[in-house]
PDB file of C-alpha atoms in Angstrom:
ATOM      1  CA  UNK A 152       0.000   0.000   0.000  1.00  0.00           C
ATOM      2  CA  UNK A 153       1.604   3.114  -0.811  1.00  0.00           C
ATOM      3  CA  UNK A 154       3.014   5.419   1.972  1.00  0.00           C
ATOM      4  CA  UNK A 155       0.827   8.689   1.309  1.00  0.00           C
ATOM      5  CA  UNK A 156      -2.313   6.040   2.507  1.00  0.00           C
ATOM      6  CA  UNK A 157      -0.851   5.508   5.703  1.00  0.00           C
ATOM      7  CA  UNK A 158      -0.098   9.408   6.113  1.00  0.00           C
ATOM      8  CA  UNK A 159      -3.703  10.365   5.196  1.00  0.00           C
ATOM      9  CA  UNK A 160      -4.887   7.649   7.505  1.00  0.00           C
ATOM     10  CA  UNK A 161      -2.148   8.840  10.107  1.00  0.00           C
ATOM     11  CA  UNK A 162      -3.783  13.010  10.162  1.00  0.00           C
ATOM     12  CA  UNK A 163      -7.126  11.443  10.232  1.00  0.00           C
ATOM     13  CA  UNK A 164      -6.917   9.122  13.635  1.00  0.00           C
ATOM     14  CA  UNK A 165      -5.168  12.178  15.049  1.00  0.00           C
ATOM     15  CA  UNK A 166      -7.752  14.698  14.122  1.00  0.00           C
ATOM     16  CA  UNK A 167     -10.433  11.977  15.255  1.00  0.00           C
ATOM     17  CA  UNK A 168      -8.289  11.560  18.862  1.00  0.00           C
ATOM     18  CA  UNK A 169      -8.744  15.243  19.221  1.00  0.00           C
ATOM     19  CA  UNK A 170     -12.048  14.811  20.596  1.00  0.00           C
ATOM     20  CA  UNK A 171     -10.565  12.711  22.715  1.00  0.00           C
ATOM     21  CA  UNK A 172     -12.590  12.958  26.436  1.00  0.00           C
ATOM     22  CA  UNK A 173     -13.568  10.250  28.826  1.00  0.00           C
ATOM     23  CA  UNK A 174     -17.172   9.840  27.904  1.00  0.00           C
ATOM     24  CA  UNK A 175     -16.165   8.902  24.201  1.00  0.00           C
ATOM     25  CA  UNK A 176     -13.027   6.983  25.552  1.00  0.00           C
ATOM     26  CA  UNK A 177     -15.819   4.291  27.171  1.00  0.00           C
ATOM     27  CA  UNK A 178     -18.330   4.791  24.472  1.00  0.00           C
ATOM     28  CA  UNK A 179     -15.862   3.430  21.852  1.00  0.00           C
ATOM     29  CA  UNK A 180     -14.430   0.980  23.876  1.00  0.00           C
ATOM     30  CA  UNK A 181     -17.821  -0.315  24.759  1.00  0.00           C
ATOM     31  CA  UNK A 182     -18.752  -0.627  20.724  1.00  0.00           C
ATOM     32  CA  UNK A 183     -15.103  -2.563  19.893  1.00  0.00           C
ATOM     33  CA  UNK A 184     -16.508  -5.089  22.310  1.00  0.00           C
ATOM     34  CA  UNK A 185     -19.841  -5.207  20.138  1.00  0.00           C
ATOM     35  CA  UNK A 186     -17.188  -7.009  17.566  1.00  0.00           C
ATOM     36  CA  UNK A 187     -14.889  -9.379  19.775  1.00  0.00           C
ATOM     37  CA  UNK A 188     -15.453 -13.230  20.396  1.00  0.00           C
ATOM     38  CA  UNK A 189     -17.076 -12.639  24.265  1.00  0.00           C
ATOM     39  CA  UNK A 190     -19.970 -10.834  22.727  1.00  0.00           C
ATOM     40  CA  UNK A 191     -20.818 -13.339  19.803  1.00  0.00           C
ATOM     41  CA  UNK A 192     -20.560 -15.965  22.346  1.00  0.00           C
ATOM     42  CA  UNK A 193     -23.200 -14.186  24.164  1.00  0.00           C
ATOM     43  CA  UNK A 194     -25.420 -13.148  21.133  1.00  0.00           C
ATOM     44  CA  UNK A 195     -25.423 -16.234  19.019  1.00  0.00           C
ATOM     45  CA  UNK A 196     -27.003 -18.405  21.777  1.00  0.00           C
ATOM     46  CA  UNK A 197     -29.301 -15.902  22.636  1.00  0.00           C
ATOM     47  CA  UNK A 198     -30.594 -15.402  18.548  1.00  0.00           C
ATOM     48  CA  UNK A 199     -31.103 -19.503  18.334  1.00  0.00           C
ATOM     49  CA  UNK A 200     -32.781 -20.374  21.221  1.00  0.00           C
ATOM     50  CA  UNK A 201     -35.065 -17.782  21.927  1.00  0.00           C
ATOM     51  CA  UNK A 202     -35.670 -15.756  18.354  1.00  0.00           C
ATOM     52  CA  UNK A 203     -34.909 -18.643  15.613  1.00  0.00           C
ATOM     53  CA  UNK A 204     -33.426 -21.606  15.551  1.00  0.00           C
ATOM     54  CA  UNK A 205     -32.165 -22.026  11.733  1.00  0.00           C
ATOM     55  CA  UNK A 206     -31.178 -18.350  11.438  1.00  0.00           C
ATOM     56  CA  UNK A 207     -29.026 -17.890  14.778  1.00  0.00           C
ATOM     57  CA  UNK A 208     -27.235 -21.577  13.138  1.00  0.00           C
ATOM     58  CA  UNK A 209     -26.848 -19.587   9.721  1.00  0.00           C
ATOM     59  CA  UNK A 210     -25.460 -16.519  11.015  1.00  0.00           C
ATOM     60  CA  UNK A 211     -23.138 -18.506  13.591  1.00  0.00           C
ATOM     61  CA  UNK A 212     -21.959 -19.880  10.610  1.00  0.00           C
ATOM     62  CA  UNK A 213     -21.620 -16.984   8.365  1.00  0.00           C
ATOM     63  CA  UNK A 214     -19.909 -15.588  11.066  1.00  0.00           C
ATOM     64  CA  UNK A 215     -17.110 -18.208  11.600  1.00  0.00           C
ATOM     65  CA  UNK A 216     -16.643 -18.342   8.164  1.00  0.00           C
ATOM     66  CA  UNK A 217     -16.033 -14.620   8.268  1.00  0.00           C
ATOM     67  CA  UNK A 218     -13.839 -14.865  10.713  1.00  0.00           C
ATOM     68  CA  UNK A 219     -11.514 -17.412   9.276  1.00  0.00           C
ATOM     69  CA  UNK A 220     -11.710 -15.216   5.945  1.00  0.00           C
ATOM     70  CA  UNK A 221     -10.497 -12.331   7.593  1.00  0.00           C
ATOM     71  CA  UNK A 222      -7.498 -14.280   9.582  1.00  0.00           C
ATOM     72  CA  UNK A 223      -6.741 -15.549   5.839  1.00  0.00           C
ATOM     73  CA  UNK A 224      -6.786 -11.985   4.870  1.00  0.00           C
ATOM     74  CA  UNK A 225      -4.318 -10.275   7.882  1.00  0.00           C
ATOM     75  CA  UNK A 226      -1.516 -13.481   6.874  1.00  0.00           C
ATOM     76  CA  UNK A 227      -1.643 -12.283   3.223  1.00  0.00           C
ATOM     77  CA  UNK A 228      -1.458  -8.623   3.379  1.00  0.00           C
ATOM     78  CA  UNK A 229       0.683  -9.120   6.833  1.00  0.00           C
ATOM     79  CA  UNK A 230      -0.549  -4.833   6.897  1.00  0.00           C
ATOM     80  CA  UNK A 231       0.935  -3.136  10.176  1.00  0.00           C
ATOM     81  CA  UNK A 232      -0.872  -1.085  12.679  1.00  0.00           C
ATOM     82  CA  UNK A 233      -0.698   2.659  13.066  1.00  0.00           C
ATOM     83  CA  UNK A 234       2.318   3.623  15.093  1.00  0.00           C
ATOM     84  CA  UNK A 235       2.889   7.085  15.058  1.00  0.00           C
ATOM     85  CA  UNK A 236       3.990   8.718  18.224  1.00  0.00           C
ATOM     86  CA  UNK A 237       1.569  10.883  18.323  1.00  0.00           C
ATOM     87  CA  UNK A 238      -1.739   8.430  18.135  1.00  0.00           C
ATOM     88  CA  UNK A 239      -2.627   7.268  21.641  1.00  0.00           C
ATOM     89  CA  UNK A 240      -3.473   3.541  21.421  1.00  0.00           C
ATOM     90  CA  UNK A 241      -5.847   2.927  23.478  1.00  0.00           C
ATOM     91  CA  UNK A 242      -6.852  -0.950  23.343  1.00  0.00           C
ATOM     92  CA  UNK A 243      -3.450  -3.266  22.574  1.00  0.00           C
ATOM     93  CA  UNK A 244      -3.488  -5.497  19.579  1.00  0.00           C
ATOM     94  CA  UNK A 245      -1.175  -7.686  18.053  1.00  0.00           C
ATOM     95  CA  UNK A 246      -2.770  -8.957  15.164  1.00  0.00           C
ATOM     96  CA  UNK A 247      -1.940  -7.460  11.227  1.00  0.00           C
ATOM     97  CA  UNK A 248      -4.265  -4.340  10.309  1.00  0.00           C
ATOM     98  CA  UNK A 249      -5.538  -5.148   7.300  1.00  0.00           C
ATOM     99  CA  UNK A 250      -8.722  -5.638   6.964  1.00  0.00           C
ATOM    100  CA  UNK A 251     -10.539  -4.735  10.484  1.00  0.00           C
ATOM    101  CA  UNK A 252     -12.208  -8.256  11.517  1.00  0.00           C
ATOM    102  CA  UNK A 253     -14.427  -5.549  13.671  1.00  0.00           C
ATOM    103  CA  UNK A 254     -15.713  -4.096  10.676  1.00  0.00           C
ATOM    104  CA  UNK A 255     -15.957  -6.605   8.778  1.00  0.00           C
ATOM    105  CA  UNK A 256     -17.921  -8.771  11.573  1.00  0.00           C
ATOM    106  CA  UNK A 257     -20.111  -6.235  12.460  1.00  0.00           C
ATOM    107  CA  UNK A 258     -21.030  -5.909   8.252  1.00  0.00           C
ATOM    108  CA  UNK A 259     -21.947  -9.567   8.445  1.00  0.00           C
ATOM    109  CA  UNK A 260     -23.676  -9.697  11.834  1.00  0.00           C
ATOM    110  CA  UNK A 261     -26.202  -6.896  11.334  1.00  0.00           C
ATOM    111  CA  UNK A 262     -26.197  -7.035   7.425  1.00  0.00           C
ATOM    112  CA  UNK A 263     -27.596 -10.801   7.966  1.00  0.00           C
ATOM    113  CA  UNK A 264     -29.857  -9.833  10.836  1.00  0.00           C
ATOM    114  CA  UNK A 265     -31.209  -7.475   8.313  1.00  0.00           C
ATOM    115  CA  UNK A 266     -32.312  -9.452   5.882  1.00  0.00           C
ATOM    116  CA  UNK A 267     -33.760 -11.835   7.622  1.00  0.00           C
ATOM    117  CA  UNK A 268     -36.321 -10.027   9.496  1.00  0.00           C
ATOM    118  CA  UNK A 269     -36.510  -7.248   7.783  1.00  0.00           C
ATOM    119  CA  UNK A 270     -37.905  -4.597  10.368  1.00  0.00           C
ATOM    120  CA  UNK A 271     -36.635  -0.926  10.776  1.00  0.00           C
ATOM    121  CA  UNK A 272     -34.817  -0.985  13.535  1.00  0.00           C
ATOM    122  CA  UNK A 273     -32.899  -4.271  12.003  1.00  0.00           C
ATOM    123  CA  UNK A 274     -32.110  -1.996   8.974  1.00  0.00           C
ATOM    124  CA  UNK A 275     -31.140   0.715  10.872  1.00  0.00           C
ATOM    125  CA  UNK A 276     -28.634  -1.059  13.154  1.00  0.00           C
ATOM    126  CA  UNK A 277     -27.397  -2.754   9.531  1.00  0.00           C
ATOM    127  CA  UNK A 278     -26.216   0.681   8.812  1.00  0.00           C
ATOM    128  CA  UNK A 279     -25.640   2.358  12.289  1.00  0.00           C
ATOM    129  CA  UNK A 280     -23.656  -0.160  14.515  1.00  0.00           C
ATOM    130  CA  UNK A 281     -21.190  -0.899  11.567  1.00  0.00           C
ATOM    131  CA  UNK A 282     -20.578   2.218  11.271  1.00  0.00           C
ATOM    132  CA  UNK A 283     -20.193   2.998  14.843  1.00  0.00           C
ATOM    133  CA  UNK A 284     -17.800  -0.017  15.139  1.00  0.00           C
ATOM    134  CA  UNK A 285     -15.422   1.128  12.475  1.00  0.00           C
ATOM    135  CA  UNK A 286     -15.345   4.160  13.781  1.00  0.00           C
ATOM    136  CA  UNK A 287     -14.413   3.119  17.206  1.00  0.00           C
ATOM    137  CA  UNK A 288     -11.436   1.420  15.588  1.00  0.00           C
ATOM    138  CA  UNK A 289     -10.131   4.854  14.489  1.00  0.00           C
ATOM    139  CA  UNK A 290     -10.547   6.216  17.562  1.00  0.00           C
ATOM    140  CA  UNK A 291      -8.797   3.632  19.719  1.00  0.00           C
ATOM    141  CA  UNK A 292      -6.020   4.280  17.279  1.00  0.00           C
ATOM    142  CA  UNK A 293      -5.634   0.709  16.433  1.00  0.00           C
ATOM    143  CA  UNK A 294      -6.520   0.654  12.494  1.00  0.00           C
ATOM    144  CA  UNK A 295      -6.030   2.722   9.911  1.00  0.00           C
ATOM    145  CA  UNK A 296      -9.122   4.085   7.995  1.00  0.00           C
ATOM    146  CA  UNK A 297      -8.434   1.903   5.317  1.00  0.00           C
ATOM    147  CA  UNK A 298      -8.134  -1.020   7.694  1.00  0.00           C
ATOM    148  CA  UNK A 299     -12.238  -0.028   8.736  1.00  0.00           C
ATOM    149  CA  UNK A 300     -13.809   0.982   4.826  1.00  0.00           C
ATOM    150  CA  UNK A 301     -11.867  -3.146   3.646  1.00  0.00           C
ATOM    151  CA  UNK A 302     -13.438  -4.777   6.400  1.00  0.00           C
ATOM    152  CA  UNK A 303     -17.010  -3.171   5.632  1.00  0.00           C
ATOM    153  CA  UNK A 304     -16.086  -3.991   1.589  1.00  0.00           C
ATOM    154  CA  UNK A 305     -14.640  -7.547   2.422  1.00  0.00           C
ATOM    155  CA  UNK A 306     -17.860  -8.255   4.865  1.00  0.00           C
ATOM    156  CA  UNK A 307     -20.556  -6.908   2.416  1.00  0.00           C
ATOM    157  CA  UNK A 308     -18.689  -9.259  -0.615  1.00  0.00           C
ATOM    158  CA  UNK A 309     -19.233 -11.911   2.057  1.00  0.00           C
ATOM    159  CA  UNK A 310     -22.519 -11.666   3.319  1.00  0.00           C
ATOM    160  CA  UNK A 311     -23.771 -10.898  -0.102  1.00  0.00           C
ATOM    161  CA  UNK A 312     -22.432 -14.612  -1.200  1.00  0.00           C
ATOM    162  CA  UNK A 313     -23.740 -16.264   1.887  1.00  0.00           C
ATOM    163  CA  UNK A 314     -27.146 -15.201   0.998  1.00  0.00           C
ATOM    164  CA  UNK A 315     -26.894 -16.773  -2.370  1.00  0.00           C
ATOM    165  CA  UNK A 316     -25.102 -19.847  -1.199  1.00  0.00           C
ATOM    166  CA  UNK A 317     -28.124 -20.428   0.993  1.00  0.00           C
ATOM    167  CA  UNK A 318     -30.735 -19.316  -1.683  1.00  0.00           C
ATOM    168  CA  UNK A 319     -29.527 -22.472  -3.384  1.00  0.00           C
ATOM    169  CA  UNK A 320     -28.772 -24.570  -0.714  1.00  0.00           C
ATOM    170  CA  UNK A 321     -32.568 -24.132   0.155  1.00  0.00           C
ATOM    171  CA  UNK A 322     -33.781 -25.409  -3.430  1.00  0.00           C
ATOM    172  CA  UNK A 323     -31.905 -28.444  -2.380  1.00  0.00           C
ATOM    173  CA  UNK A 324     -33.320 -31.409   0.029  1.00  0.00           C
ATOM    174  CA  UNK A 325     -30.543 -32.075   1.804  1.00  0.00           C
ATOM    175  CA  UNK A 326     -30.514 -34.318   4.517  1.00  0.00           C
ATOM    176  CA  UNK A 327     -28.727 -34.950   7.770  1.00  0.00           C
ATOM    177  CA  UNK A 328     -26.042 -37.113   6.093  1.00  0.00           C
ATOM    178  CA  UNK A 329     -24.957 -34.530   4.217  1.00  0.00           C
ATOM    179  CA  UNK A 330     -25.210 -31.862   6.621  1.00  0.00           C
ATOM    180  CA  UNK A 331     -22.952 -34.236   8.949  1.00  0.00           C
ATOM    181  CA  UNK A 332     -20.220 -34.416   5.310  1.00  0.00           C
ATOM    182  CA  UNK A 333     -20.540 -30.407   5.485  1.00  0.00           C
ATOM    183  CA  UNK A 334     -19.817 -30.075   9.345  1.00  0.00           C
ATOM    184  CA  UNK A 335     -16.685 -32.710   8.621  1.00  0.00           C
ATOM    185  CA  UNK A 336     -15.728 -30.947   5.041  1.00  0.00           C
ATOM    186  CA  UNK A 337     -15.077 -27.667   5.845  1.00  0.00           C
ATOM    187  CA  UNK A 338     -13.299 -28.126   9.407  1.00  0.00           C
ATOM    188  CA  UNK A 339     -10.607 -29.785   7.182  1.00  0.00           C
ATOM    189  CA  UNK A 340     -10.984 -27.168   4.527  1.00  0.00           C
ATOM    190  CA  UNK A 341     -10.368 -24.686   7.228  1.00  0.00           C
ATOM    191  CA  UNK A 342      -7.313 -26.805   8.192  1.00  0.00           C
ATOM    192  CA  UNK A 343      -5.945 -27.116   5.289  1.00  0.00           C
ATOM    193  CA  UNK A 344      -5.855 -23.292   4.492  1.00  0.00           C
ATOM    194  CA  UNK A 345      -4.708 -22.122   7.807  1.00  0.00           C
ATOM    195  CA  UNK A 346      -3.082 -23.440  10.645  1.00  0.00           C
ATOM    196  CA  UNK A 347      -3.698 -20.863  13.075  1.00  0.00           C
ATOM    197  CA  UNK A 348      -5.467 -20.865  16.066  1.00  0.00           C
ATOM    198  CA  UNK A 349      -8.483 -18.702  15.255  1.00  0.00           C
ATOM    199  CA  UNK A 350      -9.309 -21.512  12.407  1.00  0.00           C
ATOM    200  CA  UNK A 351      -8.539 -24.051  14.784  1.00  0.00           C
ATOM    201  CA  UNK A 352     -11.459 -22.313  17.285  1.00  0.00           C
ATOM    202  CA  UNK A 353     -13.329 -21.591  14.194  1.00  0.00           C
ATOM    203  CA  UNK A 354     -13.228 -25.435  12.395  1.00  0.00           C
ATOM    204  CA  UNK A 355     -14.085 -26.768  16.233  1.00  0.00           C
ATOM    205  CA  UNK A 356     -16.783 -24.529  15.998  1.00  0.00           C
ATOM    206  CA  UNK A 357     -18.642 -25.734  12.602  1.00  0.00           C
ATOM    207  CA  UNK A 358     -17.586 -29.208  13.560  1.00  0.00           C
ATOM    208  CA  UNK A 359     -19.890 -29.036  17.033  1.00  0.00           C
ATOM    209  CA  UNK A 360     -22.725 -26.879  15.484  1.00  0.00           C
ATOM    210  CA  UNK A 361     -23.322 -28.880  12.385  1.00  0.00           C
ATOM    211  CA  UNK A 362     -23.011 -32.691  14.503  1.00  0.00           C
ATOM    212  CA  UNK A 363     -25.458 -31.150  17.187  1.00  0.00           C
ATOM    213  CA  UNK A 364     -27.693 -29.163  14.918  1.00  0.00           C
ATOM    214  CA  UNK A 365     -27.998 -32.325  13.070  1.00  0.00           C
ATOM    215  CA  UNK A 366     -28.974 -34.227  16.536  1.00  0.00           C
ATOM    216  CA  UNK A 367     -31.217 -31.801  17.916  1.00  0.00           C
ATOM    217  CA  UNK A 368     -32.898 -32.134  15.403  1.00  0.00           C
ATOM    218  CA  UNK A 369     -33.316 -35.717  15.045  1.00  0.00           C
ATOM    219  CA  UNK A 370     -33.742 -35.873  19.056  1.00  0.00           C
ATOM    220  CA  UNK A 371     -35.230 -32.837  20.580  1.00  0.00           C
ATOM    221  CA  UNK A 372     -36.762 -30.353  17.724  1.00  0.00           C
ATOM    222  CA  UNK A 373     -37.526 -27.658  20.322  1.00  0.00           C
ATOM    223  CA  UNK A 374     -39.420 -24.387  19.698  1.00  0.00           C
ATOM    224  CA  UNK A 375     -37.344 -21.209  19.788  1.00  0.00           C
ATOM    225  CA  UNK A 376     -40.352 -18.884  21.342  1.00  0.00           C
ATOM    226  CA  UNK A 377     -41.961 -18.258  24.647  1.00  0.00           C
ATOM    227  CA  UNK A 378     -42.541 -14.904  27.155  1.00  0.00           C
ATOM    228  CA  UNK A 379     -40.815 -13.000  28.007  1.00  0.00           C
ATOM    229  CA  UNK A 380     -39.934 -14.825  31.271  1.00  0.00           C
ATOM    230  CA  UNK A 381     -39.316 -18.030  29.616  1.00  0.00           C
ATOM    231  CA  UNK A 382     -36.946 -16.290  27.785  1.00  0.00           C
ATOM    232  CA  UNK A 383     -35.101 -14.752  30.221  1.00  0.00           C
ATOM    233  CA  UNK A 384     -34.715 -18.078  32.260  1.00  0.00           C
ATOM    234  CA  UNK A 385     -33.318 -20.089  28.968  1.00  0.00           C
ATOM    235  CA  UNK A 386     -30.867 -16.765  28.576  1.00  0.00           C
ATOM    236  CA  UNK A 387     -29.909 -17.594  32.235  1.00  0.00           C
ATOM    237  CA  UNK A 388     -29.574 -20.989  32.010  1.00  0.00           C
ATOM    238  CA  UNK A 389     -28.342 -21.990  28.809  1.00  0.00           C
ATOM    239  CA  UNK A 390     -24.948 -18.929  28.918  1.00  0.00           C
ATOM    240  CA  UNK A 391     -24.687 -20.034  32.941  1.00  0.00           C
ATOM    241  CA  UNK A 392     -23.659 -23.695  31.603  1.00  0.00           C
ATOM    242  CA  UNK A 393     -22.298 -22.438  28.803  1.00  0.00           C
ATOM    243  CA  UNK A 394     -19.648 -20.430  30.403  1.00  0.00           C
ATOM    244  CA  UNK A 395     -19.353 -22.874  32.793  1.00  0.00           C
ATOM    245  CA  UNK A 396     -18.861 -25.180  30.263  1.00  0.00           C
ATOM    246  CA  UNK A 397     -16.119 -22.909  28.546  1.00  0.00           C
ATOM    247  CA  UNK A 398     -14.465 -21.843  31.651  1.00  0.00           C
ATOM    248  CA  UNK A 399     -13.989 -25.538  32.950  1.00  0.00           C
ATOM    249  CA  UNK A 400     -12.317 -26.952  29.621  1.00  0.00           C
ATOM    250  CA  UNK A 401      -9.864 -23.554  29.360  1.00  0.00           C
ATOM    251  CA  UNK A 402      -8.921 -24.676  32.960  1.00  0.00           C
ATOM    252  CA  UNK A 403      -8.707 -28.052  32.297  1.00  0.00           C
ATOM    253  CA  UNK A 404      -7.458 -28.579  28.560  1.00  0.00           C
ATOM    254  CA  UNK A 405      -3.331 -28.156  27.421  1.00  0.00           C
ATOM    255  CA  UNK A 406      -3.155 -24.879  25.517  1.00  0.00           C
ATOM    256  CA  UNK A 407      -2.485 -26.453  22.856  1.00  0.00           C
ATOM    257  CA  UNK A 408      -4.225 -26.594  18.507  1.00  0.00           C
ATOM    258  CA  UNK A 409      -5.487 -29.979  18.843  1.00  0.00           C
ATOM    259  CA  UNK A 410      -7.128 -29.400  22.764  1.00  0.00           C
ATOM    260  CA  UNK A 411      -8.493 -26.016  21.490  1.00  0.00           C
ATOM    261  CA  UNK A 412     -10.242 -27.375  18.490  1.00  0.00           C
ATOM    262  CA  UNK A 413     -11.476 -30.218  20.708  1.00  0.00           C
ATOM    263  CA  UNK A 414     -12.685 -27.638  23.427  1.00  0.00           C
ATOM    264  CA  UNK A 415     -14.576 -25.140  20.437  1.00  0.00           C
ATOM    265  CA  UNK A 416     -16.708 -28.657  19.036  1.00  0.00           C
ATOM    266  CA  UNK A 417     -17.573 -29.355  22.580  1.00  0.00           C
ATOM    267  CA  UNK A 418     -18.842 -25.656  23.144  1.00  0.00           C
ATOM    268  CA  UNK A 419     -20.536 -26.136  19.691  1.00  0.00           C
ATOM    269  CA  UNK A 420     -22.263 -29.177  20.449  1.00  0.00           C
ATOM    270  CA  UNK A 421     -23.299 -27.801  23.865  1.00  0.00           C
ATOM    271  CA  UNK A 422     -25.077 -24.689  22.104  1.00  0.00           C
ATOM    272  CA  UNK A 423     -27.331 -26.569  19.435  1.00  0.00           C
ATOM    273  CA  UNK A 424     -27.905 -29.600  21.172  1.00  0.00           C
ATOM    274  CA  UNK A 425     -27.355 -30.272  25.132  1.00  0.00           C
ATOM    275  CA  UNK A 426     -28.722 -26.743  25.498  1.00  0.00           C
ATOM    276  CA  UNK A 427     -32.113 -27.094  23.602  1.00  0.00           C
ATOM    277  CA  UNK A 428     -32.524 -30.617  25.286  1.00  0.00           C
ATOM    278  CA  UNK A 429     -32.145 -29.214  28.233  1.00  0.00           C
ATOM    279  CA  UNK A 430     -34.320 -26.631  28.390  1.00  0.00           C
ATOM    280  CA  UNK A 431     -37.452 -29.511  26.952  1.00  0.00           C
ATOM    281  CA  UNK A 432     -36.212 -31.335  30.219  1.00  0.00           C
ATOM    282  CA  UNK A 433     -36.867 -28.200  32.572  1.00  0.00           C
ATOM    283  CA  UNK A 434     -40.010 -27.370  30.993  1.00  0.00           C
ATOM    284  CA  UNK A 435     -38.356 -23.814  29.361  1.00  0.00           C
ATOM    285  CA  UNK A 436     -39.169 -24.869  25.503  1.00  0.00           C
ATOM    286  CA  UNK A 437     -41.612 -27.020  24.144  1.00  0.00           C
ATOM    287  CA  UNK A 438     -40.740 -29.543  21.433  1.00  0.00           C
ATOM    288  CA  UNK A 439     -42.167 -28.387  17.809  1.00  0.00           C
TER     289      UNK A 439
END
């Protein structure tokens, strides 16, 4: 990328940092989170087992995939982080700066919530909370502008070929066998293109979703609905053994590819399956 980028992107974090105060400091560090792995794994649950169950298993998808794009993306381009003495970085990262995976999730996240439902406010947070995000990138002084408009680019290109991908896919009777050959396929795909440890967590991750979507399913079929204090009990019990779940395995597993990928299908499997039967077995969902 030539150096008069960089410079332009340079005089515009600093002129954005200028506004610097401490009300905007936690506003912007509060919307970076909106785009980090703690609040997906809070949000995807909550989408498939209280609004739908085949859309929050799409976007969790979509989303994976996204992210395993994007880490293919920061090897190749191998882009460095602003670094100017005069840019305050406020939030430490270590990972290449081109594109931002912040932008480019939060394209895919509310882009697909978008056109699924397609309400108002589900348009307007398509277009406000990417925005927002990005923009908090620039502020923090950890990307570049450029780093923010590829990842909105690179997550629209995405999301618009996920949505035909699944057009087709739903002309198509496929059946759990194959859906099983998918969740096994593209793990190793994954694999094979990238030996890192985000698509390590991210193959885990398909490989636990697709083997319990395909079991729940086949074994449980529960209904995604209920009041609003139904709801709020399933939110409390299904991310209370969740976390549990997640915290039990970091403590317990080696830090090591093959553990991690092992601990990401369990936490997959524990999301579309053990979750939804459980909640059948406490009375919280009813079976469809």
């Amino acid at each position: 990328m030539p150096d008069s980028l960089f410079q332009w992107g340079t005089d515009l974090i600093i002129r954005v940092q200028s506004l610097r105060n401490p009300f905007l400091d936690g506003l912007f560090t509060l919307l970076t989170l909106m785009g980090e792995e703690f609040f997906f794994l809070l949000f995807l649950p909550a989408v498939l087992w209280c609004v739908s169950r085949d859309a929050g298993l799409r976007l969790g998808v979509l989303l994976f995939l996204n992210d395993c794009t994007n880490g293919l993306l920061k090897e190749t381009f191998n882009a460095p982080r602003p670094d100017d003495p005069r840019i305050t970085v406020l939030r430490e990262e270590t990972s290449p700066g081109f594109p931002s995976g912040h932008a480019q999730n939060a394209t895919v996240l509310w882009g697909y919530l978008a056109t699924q439902f397609r309400r108002p406010l589900t348009w307007a947070l398509a277009v406000v909370l990417p925005l927002a995000i990005g923009l908090s990138r620039i502020y923090l002084g950890v990307h570049y502008p450029h780093d923010v408009i590829g990842g909105w680019l690179i997550g629209a290109v995405i999301l618009v070929l996920f949505l035909l991908g699944t057009a087709i896919v739903r002309q198509i009777n496929i059946g759990p066998g194959i859906t099983l050959l998918f969740a096994v396929l593209v793990p190793l795909i994954i694999l094979s293109l990238s030996q890192g440890s985000g698509a390590v967590r991210v193959a885990g991750l398909i490989l636990g979703l697709g083997t319990g979507a395909v079991l729940e399913r086949r074994l449980v079929r529960f209904a995604a609905g209920g009041g609003p204090g139904t709801q709020a009990a399933k939110l409390g019990v299904g991310l209370g053994t969740m976390f549990a779940l997640y915290l039990g395995m970091y403590a317990l597993f080696p830090a090591t590819d093959a553990f991690r990928f092992v601990r990401y299908a369990i936490l997959g499997l524990w999301v579309t399956f053990a979750t939804p039967w459980l909640f059948v077995r406490l009375g919280l969902a009813p079976r469809e």
